[in-house]
PDB file of C-alpha atoms in Angstrom:
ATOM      1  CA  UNK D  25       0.000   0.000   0.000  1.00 54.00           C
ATOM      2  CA  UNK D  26       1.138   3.349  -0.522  1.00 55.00           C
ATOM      3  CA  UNK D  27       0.129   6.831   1.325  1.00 56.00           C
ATOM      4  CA  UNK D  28      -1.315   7.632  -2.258  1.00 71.00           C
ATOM      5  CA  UNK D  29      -4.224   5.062  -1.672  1.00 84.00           C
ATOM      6  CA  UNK D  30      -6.973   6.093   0.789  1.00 92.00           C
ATOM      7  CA  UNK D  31      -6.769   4.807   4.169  1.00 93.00           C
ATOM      8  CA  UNK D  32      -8.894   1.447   5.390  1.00 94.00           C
ATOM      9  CA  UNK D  33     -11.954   2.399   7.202  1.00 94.00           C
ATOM     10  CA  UNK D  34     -12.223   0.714  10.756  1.00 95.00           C
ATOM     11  CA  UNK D  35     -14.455  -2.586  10.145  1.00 96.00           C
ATOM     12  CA  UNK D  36     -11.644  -3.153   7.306  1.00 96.00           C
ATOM     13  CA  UNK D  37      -8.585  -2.538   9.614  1.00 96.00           C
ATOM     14  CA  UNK D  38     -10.127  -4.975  12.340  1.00 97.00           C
ATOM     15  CA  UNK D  39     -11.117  -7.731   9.900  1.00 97.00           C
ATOM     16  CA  UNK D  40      -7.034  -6.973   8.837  1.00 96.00           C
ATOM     17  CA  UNK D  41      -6.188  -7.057  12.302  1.00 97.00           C
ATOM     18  CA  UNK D  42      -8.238 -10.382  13.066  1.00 97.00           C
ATOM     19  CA  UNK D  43      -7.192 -12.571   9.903  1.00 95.00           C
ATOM     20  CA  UNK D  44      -3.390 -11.652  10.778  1.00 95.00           C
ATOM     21  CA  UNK D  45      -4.014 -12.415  14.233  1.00 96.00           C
ATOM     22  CA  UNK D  46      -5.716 -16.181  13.308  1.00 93.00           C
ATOM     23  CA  UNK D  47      -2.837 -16.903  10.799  1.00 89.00           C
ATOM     24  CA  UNK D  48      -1.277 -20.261  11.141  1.00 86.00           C
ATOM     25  CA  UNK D  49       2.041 -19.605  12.988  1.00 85.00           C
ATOM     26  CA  UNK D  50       1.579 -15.662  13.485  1.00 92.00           C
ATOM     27  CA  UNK D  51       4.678 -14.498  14.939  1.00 94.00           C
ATOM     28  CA  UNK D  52       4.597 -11.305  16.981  1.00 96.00           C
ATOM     29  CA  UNK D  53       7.362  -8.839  18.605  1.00 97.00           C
ATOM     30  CA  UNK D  54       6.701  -9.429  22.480  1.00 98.00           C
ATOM     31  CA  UNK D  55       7.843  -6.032  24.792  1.00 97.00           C
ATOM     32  CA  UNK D  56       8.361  -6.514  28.457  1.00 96.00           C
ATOM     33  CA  UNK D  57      10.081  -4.733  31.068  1.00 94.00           C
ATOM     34  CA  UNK D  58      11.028  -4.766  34.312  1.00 84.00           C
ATOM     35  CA  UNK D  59      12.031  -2.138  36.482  1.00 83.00           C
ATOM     36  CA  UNK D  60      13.899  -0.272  33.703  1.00 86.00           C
ATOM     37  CA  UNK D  61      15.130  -3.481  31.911  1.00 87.00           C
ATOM     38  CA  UNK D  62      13.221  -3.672  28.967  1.00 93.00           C
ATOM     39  CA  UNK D  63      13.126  -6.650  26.586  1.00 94.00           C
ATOM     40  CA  UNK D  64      11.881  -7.503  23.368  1.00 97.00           C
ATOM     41  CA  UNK D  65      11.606 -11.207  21.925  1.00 97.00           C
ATOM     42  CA  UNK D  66       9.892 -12.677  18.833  1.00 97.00           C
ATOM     43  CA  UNK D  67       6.982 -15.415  19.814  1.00 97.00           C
ATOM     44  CA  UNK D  68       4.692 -17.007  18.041  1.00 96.00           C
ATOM     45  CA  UNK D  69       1.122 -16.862  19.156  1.00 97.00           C
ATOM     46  CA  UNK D  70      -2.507 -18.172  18.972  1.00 97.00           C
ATOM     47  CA  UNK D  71      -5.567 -15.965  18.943  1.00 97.00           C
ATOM     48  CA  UNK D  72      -7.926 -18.063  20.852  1.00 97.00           C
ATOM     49  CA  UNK D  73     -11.179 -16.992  22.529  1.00 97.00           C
ATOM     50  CA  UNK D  74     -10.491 -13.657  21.746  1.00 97.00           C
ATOM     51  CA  UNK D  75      -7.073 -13.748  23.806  1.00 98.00           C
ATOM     52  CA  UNK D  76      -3.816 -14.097  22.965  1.00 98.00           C
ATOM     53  CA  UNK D  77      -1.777 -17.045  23.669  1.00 98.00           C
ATOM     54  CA  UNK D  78       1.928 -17.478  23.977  1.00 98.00           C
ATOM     55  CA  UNK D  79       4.679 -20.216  25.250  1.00 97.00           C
ATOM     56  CA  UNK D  80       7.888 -19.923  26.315  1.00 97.00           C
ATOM     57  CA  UNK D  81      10.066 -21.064  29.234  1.00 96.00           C
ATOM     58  CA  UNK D  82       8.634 -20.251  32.548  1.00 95.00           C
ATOM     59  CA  UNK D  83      12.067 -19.208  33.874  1.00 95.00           C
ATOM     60  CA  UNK D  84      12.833 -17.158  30.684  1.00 95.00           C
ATOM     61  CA  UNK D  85      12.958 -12.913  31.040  1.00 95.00           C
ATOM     62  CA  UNK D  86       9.919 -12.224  29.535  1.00 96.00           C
ATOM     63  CA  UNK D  87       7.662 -14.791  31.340  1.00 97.00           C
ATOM     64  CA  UNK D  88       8.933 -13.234  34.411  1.00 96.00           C
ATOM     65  CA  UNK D  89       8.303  -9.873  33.504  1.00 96.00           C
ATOM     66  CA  UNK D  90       4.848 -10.433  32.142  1.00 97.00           C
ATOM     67  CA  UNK D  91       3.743 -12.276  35.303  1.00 97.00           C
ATOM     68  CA  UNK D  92       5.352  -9.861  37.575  1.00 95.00           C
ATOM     69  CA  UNK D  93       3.974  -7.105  35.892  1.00 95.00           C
ATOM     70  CA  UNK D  94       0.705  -8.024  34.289  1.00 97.00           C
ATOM     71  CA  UNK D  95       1.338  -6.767  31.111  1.00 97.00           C
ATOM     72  CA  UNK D  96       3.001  -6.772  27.639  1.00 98.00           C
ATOM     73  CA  UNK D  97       3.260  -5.249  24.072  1.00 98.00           C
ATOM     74  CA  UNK D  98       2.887  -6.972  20.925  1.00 98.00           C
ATOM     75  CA  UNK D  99       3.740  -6.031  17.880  1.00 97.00           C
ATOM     76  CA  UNK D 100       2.494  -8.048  14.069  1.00 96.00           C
ATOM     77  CA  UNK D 101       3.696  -7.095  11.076  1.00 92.00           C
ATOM     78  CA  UNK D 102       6.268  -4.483   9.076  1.00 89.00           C
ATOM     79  CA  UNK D 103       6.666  -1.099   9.779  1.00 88.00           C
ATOM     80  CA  UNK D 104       4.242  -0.222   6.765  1.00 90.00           C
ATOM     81  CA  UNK D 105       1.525  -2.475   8.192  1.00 93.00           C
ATOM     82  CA  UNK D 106       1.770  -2.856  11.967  1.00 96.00           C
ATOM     83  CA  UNK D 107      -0.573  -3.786  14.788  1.00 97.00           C
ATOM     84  CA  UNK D 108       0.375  -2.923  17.940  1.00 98.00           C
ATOM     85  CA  UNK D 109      -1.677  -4.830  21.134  1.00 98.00           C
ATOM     86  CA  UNK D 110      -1.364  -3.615  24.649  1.00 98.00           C
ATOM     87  CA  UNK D 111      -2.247  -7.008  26.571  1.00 98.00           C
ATOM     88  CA  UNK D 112      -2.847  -7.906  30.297  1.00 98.00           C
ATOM     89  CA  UNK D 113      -2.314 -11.571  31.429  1.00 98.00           C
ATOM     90  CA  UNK D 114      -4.944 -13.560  32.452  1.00 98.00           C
ATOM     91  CA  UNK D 115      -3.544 -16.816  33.717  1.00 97.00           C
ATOM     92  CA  UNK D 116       0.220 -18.199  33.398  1.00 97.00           C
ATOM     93  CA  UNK D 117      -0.053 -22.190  33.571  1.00 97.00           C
ATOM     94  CA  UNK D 118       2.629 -24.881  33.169  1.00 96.00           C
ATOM     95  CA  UNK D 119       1.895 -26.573  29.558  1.00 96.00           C
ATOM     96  CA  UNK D 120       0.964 -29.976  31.147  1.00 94.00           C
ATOM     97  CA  UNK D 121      -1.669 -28.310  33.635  1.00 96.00           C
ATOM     98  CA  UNK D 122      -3.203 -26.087  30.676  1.00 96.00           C
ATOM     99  CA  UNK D 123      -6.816 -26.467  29.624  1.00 97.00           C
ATOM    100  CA  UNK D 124      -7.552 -28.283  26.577  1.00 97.00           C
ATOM    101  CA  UNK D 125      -8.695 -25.338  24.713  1.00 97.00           C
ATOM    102  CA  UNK D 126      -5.582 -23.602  25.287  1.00 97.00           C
ATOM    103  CA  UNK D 127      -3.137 -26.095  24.466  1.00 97.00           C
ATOM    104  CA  UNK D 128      -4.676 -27.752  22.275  1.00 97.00           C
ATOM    105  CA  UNK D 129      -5.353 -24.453  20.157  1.00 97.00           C
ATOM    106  CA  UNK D 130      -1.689 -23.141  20.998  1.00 96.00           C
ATOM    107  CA  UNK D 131      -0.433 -26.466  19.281  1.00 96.00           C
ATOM    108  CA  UNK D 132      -2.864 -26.167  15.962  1.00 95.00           C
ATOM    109  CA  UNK D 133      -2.184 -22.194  15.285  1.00 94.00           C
ATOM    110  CA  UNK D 134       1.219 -22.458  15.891  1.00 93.00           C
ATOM    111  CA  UNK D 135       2.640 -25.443  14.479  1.00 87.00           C
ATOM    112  CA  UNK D 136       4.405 -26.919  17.224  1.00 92.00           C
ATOM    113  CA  UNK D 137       3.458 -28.370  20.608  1.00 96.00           C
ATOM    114  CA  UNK D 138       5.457 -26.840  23.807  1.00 96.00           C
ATOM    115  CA  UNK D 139       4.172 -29.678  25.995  1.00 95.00           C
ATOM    116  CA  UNK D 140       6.437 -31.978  24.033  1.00 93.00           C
ATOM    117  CA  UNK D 141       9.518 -29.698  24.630  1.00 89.00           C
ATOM    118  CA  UNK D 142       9.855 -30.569  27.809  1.00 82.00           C
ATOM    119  CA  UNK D 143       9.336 -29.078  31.381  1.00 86.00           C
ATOM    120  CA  UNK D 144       9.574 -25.642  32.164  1.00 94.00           C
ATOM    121  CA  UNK D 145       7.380 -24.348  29.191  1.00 97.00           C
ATOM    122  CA  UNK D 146       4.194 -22.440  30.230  1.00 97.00           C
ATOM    123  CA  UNK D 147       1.170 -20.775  28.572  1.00 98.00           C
ATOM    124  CA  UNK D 148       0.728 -17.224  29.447  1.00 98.00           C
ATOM    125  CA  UNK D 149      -2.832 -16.245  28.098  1.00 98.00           C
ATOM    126  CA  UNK D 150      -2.709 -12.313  27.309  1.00 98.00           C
ATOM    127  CA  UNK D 151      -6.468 -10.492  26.923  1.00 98.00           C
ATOM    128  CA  UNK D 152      -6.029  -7.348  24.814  1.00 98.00           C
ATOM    129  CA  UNK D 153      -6.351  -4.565  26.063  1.00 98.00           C
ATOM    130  CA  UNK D 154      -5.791  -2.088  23.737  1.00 98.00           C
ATOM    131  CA  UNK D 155      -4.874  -2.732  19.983  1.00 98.00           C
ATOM    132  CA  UNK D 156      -4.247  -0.401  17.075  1.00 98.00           C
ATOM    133  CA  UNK D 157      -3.715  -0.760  13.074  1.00 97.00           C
ATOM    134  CA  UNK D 158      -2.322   1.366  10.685  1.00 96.00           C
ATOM    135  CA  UNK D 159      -0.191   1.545   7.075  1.00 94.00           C
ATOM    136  CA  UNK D 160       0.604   4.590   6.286  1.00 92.00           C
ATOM    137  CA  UNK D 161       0.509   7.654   7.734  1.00 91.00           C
ATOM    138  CA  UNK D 162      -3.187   8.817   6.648  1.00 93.00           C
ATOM    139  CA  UNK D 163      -4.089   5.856   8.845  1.00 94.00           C
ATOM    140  CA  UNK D 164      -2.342   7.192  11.808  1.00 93.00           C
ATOM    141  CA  UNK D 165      -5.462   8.724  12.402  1.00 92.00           C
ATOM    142  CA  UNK D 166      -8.049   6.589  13.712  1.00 92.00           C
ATOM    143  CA  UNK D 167      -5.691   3.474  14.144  1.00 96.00           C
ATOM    144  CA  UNK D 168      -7.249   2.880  17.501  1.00 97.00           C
ATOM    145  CA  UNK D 169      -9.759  -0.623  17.205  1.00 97.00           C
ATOM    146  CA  UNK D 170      -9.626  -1.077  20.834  1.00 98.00           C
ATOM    147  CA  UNK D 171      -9.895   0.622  23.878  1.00 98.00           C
ATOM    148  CA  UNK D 172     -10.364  -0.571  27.360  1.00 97.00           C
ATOM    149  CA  UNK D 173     -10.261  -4.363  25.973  1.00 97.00           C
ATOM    150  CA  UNK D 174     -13.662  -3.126  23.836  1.00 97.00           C
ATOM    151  CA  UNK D 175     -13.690  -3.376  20.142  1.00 97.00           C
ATOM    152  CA  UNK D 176     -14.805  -0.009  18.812  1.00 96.00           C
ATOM    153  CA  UNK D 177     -17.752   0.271  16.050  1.00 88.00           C
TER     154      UNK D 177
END
């Protein structure tokens, strides 16, 4: 897309947003911090239930940071096509304790199972809070989809 072409209208940026976010193996740019260590690791994720799933080792940096802080940023996509999703966890299980629906969904979406990777992986199950779209710079405006973990009409 170029900034010559007109910019998507909302109900076309979230259908964008949702089809990139359902994508077998979607990968995603995962910001954390804590205190004033930030960190920023590439995950891939499953968009489940309307939430956003993720594994990784429990003991690694960002599963730390997102349970001891609640929160995290994603990011999908180039520069010239982005979302951006402002997330707060919801639960943070050990693979082999998960619910069905989460790792059995994590494992279809993603194209790889972290309960057979041995122990020490965990599910950490993100519920968006806020989430944004945008191309170009005529969609700067109006790149907000979600506010408040509501869609917006």
């Amino acid at each position: 897309m170029s900034a010559a072409e007109p910019p998507r209208d909302r109900a076309t940026r979230k259908a964008d947003t949702l089809a990139k976010l359902a994508g077998p193996a979607a990968d995603a740019w995962v910001a954390t911090a804590a205190g004033d260590q930030p960190y920023l690791v590439p995950l891939t994720l499953a968009w489940l239930r309307e939430r956003i799933v993720l594994a990784t080792e429990g003991r690694s940096r960002t599963a730390r940071a997102i349970t001891a802080t609640g929160t995290a940023r994603l990011g999908l996509g180039g520069t010239r096509d982005v979302v951006m999703i402002d997330a707060v966890l919801e639960s943070a299980v050990a693979t082999g304790e998960a619910p069905e629906w989460v790792a059995d969904g994590y494992a279809e979406r993603a194209d790889w199972d972290p309960r057979t990777a041995g122990d020490g992986y965990v599910f950490l199950v993100l519920r968006p809070d806020r989430v944004q779209a945008w191309r170009e710079a005529n969609e700067i405006s109006g790149r907000t989809l979600m506010r408040d973990g509501r869609w917006l009409e």
